[in-house]
Amino acid sequence: MDVGAPEDVFRQLVACQTPLLCGVRDHSAALARVLPSLLDDFAPEAVLVEMPTDFRSWIKYLGRDDLETPVALAACDQAKLLSFYPLADFSPELVAIRWAARHGVPVEPIDASLSQKAAWDEEELVVEANAPSSHE
């Protein structure tokens, strides 16, 4: 597929209106401040947030008007903490979730599930254990 000269590709990317991707640096107060305006202008059909799909049922609580921050979503098994997501008023993720709740827009977590992440961690440990030592 020929997409054209690099300058044309760049212009196409800049002109693209769907989907709107906002790269989020954790707890970026600057982005949190402008995100409601960006979302108002774009009027998305859904808001996707980077957090495990296991947290889907908790998102409705994060969008509540009476939620007092800071808050965190955490998950653990019997032995260790698996996931920890701190959120504050200046967290772009929380700002987006609150915006979505006020506008009736669904929020979907799009990260891998906790069980999948745990499986990847176990696979990584096996690979590391079987890797040749640098001292051999």
Rosetta silent file (secondary structure, phi, psi, omega in degrees, C-alpha in Angstrom):
SEQUENCE: MDVGAPEDVFRQLVACQTPLLCGVRDHSAALARVLPSLLDDFAPEAVLVEMPTDFRSWIKYLGRDDLETPVALAACDQAKLLSFYPLADFSPELVAIRWAARHGVPVEPIDASLSQKAAWDEEELVVEANAPSSHE
SCORE:     score description
SCORE:     0.000 S_00000001
   1 L     0.000  121.420  178.534    0.000    0.000    0.000 S_00000001
   2 L   -90.184  116.709 -179.008    1.515    3.301   -1.100 S_00000001
   3 L   -98.263   -4.098  177.500    0.672    6.031    1.401 S_00000001
   4 L   102.518 -174.654 -179.558    2.641    8.751   -0.356 S_00000001
   5 L   -66.575  154.034  179.326    5.584   10.931    0.513 S_00000001
   6 H   -53.421  -36.445  178.842    6.508   11.346    4.198 S_00000001
   7 H   -64.414  -37.193  178.448    5.235   14.934    4.124 S_00000001
   8 H   -67.543  -40.900  178.557    1.850   13.694    2.864 S_00000001
   9 H   -62.384  -44.227  179.087    1.675   11.055    5.593 S_00000001
  10 H   -60.312  -45.347  179.069    2.471   13.682    8.216 S_00000001
  11 H   -62.432  -39.396  178.042   -0.265   15.989    6.866 S_00000001
  12 H   -63.524  -41.982  179.054   -2.756   13.085    6.901 S_00000001
  13 H   -64.570  -42.958 -179.446   -1.907   12.299   10.516 S_00000001
  14 H   -65.616  -37.853 -177.840   -2.238   15.924   11.579 S_00000001
  15 H   -78.412  -16.528 -176.396   -5.571   16.291    9.760 S_00000001
  16 L   -62.974  132.319  179.272   -6.979   13.040   11.177 S_00000001
  17 L  -109.044  -10.846  179.368   -9.875   13.593   13.572 S_00000001
  18 L  -136.896  137.699  -14.790  -10.667    9.989   14.499 S_00000001
  19 L   -76.911  160.330  175.172   -9.664    8.486   16.764 S_00000001
  20 L   -89.066  117.764  179.281   -8.402   11.204   19.066 S_00000001
  21 L  -109.237  124.959  176.542   -5.406    9.838   20.951 S_00000001
  22 L  -114.170  106.488  175.016   -4.125   11.721   23.975 S_00000001
  23 L   -67.198  128.993 -174.124   -0.822   10.425   25.212 S_00000001
  24 L  -113.904  123.740  168.481   -0.959   10.719   28.977 S_00000001
  25 L   -90.826  127.970 -175.300    1.976   11.240   31.245 S_00000001
  26 L   -47.955  130.740  175.356    0.853   10.065   34.663 S_00000001
  27 L    58.675   36.937  176.317   -0.534   12.884   36.781 S_00000001
  28 L   -78.416  103.402 -179.934    0.086   15.590   34.167 S_00000001
  29 H   -62.093  -34.065  179.682   -1.708   18.565   35.661 S_00000001
  30 H   -63.498  -46.035  179.092   -1.292   20.459   32.384 S_00000001
  31 H   -68.282  -40.128  178.947   -3.106   17.771   30.397 S_00000001
  32 H   -58.408  -35.092 -179.034   -5.732   17.347   33.122 S_00000001
  33 H   -68.962  -38.135 -176.192   -6.483   21.058   32.837 S_00000001
  34 H   -95.830  -13.376 -174.748   -7.068   21.020   29.053 S_00000001
  35 H   -59.317  -42.200  178.280   -8.543   17.532   28.671 S_00000001
  36 H   -58.496  -39.043  177.681  -12.188   18.518   29.299 S_00000001
  37 H   -65.540  -42.293  177.906  -11.977   21.096   26.481 S_00000001
  38 H   -60.904  -44.617 -179.631  -10.376   18.562   24.153 S_00000001
  39 H   -68.180  -38.101  175.926  -13.092   16.042   24.931 S_00000001
  40 H   -59.416  -46.334 -178.361  -15.840   18.662   24.562 S_00000001
  41 H   -66.386  -39.866 -176.301  -14.501   19.617   21.128 S_00000001
  42 H   -81.524  -32.150 -178.600  -14.017   16.035   19.974 S_00000001
  43 L    50.833   63.768 -176.685  -17.223   14.617   21.540 S_00000001
  44 L   -67.455  154.973  175.253  -16.025   10.988   21.599 S_00000001
  45 L   -82.161  -20.825  178.758  -18.382    8.035   21.459 S_00000001
  46 L  -155.602  155.108  174.662  -16.235    6.242   24.061 S_00000001
  47 E  -117.425  125.943  179.909  -13.274    6.983   26.306 S_00000001
  48 E  -105.971  130.024 -179.706  -10.560    4.332   26.513 S_00000001
  49 E  -122.798  147.093 -179.669   -8.277    4.308   29.544 S_00000001
  50 E   -83.879   94.739  172.024   -5.132    2.348   30.193 S_00000001
  51 E  -159.533  157.322 -176.567   -6.010    0.105   33.098 S_00000001
  52 E   -58.394  144.691  178.732   -6.702   -3.605   33.416 S_00000001
  53 H   -60.262  -22.271  178.563  -10.048   -4.809   32.150 S_00000001
  54 H   -60.784  -22.495 -177.559  -10.601   -6.276   35.634 S_00000001
  55 H   -88.090    3.695 -176.459  -11.307   -2.732   36.869 S_00000001
  56 H   -51.242  -45.875 -175.576  -14.258   -2.223   34.485 S_00000001
  57 H   -70.342  -15.714 -179.623  -16.874   -2.546   37.233 S_00000001
  58 H   -89.871  -15.346 -174.832  -15.104    0.079   39.390 S_00000001
  59 H   -61.162  -36.883 -179.328  -15.035    2.821   36.747 S_00000001
  60 H   -59.641  -31.753  178.674  -18.598    3.930   37.510 S_00000001
  61 H   -73.367  -32.492  178.804  -17.496    4.812   41.044 S_00000001
  62 H   -68.220  -25.939 -179.445  -14.584    6.888   39.751 S_00000001
  63 L   -86.921   -1.661 -177.403  -17.007    9.025   37.743 S_00000001
  64 L   -70.524  142.034  177.920  -19.218    9.885   40.721 S_00000001
  65 L   -63.821  -29.996 -175.941  -19.525   13.545   41.725 S_00000001
  66 L   -90.421    7.460  177.524  -19.128   12.686   45.403 S_00000001
  67 L   -69.080  127.187  176.925  -15.819   10.832   44.960 S_00000001
  68 L  -101.570  129.742 -179.773  -13.135   12.390   47.155 S_00000001
  69 L  -100.997  161.616    2.595   -9.577   12.152   45.922 S_00000001
  70 L   -76.917  152.640  176.540   -6.925   10.936   46.147 S_00000001
  71 E  -135.793  169.568  176.070   -8.108    7.397   45.511 S_00000001
  72 E  -150.734  147.436  168.375   -6.524    4.279   44.090 S_00000001
  73 E  -102.779  131.372 -179.082   -7.578    1.046   42.487 S_00000001
  74 E  -137.668  150.210  176.508   -5.442   -1.845   43.636 S_00000001
  75 E  -139.962  141.199  177.903   -5.445   -5.574   43.076 S_00000001
  76 E  -145.650  160.140  170.247   -3.436   -8.275   44.755 S_00000001
  77 L  -103.348 -163.208 -176.351   -3.290  -11.997   45.060 S_00000001
  78 L   -70.369  -18.469 -172.985   -2.417  -13.827   48.267 S_00000001
  79 L  -112.544  -26.047 -173.377    1.277  -13.075   47.931 S_00000001
  80 L  -157.563  163.317  174.613    1.795   -9.727   46.232 S_00000001
  81 E   -74.646  128.216 -179.581    0.382   -6.526   44.832 S_00000001
  82 E   -96.109  -33.904 -174.054   -0.542   -7.050   41.192 S_00000001
  83 E  -158.384  141.787  179.716   -1.670   -3.595   40.183 S_00000001
  84 E  -144.503  121.161 -178.299   -1.937   -0.135   41.724 S_00000001
  85 E  -124.391   92.059  176.756   -3.560    2.869   40.045 S_00000001
  86 E   -76.576  142.295 -179.116   -3.453    6.060   42.132 S_00000001
  87 E  -136.798  138.711  178.276   -5.764    8.836   40.942 S_00000001
  88 L  -135.248  174.540  179.782   -6.061   12.477   41.982 S_00000001
  89 L   -58.733  -25.426 -178.955   -7.924   15.533   40.723 S_00000001
  90 L   -96.779   13.769  176.550   -4.928   16.293   38.496 S_00000001
  91 L   -86.911  118.639  179.633   -4.848   12.785   36.942 S_00000001
  92 H   -55.566  -35.422  179.564   -5.825   12.981   33.261 S_00000001
  93 H   -61.848  -44.180  179.650   -7.298    9.495   33.472 S_00000001
  94 H   -68.463  -38.944  177.256   -9.652   10.529   36.278 S_00000001
  95 H   -60.341  -42.932  179.515  -10.532   13.777   34.506 S_00000001
  96 H   -65.985  -40.749  179.085  -11.459   11.778   31.377 S_00000001
  97 H   -64.675  -43.382  178.610  -13.529    9.298   33.406 S_00000001
  98 H   -64.708  -40.981  177.965  -15.379   12.126   35.157 S_00000001
  99 H   -59.659  -46.926 -178.559  -15.981   13.904   31.845 S_00000001
 100 H   -60.700  -42.039 -179.983  -17.391   10.684   30.379 S_00000001
 101 H   -62.223  -41.939  179.875  -19.698   10.168   33.372 S_00000001
 102 H   -67.199  -27.322 -175.463  -21.099   13.717   33.040 S_00000001
 103 H  -104.774    5.571  179.092  -21.697   13.235   29.311 S_00000001
 104 L    66.432   30.484 -178.498  -23.056    9.682   29.370 S_00000001
 105 L  -100.577  130.780 -179.972  -20.088    8.366   27.391 S_00000001
 106 L   -67.241  146.615  176.714  -18.935    4.799   28.097 S_00000001
 107 E  -115.120  130.666 -179.879  -15.445    4.267   29.510 S_00000001
 108 E  -123.058  124.905  171.175  -13.550    1.115   28.598 S_00000001
 109 E   -75.135  137.145 -172.321  -10.349   -0.105   30.239 S_00000001
 110 E  -122.637    8.228  178.358   -8.088   -1.395   27.491 S_00000001
 111 E   -84.010  166.029  177.773   -5.059   -2.863   29.235 S_00000001
 112 L   -61.882  153.887  178.372   -4.469   -6.584   29.575 S_00000001
 113 L   -67.512  161.214  179.534   -6.244   -8.366   32.400 S_00000001
 114 H   -62.705  -37.516  179.211   -4.427   -8.958   35.663 S_00000001
 115 H   -66.038  -36.393  177.658   -4.323  -12.710   35.024 S_00000001
 116 H   -67.492  -42.752  177.984   -2.710  -12.104   31.633 S_00000001
 117 H   -62.245  -40.271  178.163   -0.134   -9.766   33.161 S_00000001
 118 H   -63.310  -40.704  178.289    0.616  -12.361   35.855 S_00000001
 119 H   -63.443  -41.235  177.720    1.088  -15.026   33.171 S_00000001
 120 H   -63.185  -40.120  178.041    3.495  -12.742   31.297 S_00000001
 121 H   -61.257  -43.441  179.271    5.421  -12.142   34.533 S_00000001
 122 H   -64.568  -41.574  177.911    5.707  -15.900   35.104 S_00000001
 123 H   -61.420  -40.816 -179.982    6.852  -16.464   31.507 S_00000001
 124 H   -64.236  -40.391  178.150    9.479  -13.753   31.938 S_00000001
 125 H   -63.418  -40.206  179.014   10.770  -15.388   35.138 S_00000001
 126 H   -64.736  -43.765  179.674   11.080  -18.741   33.351 S_00000001
 127 H   -62.059  -45.352  179.608   12.971  -17.125   30.464 S_00000001
 128 H   -62.762  -40.332 -179.482   15.302  -15.321   32.878 S_00000001
 129 H   -65.805  -31.047 -178.203   15.907  -18.526   34.855 S_00000001
 130 H   -93.320   -3.243 -178.771   16.815  -20.404   31.663 S_00000001
 131 L   -73.672  143.540  178.208   18.983  -17.650   30.198 S_00000001
 132 L   -64.925  142.172 -179.962   22.727  -18.325   30.074 S_00000001
 133 L   -72.701  146.033  178.189   24.624  -16.567   32.802 S_00000001
 134 L   -74.618   -7.807 -179.998   26.946  -13.740   31.777 S_00000001
 135 L   -96.410    1.025 -178.121   29.569  -15.362   34.035 S_00000001
 136 L   -85.152    0.000    0.000   29.712  -18.611   32.057 S_00000001
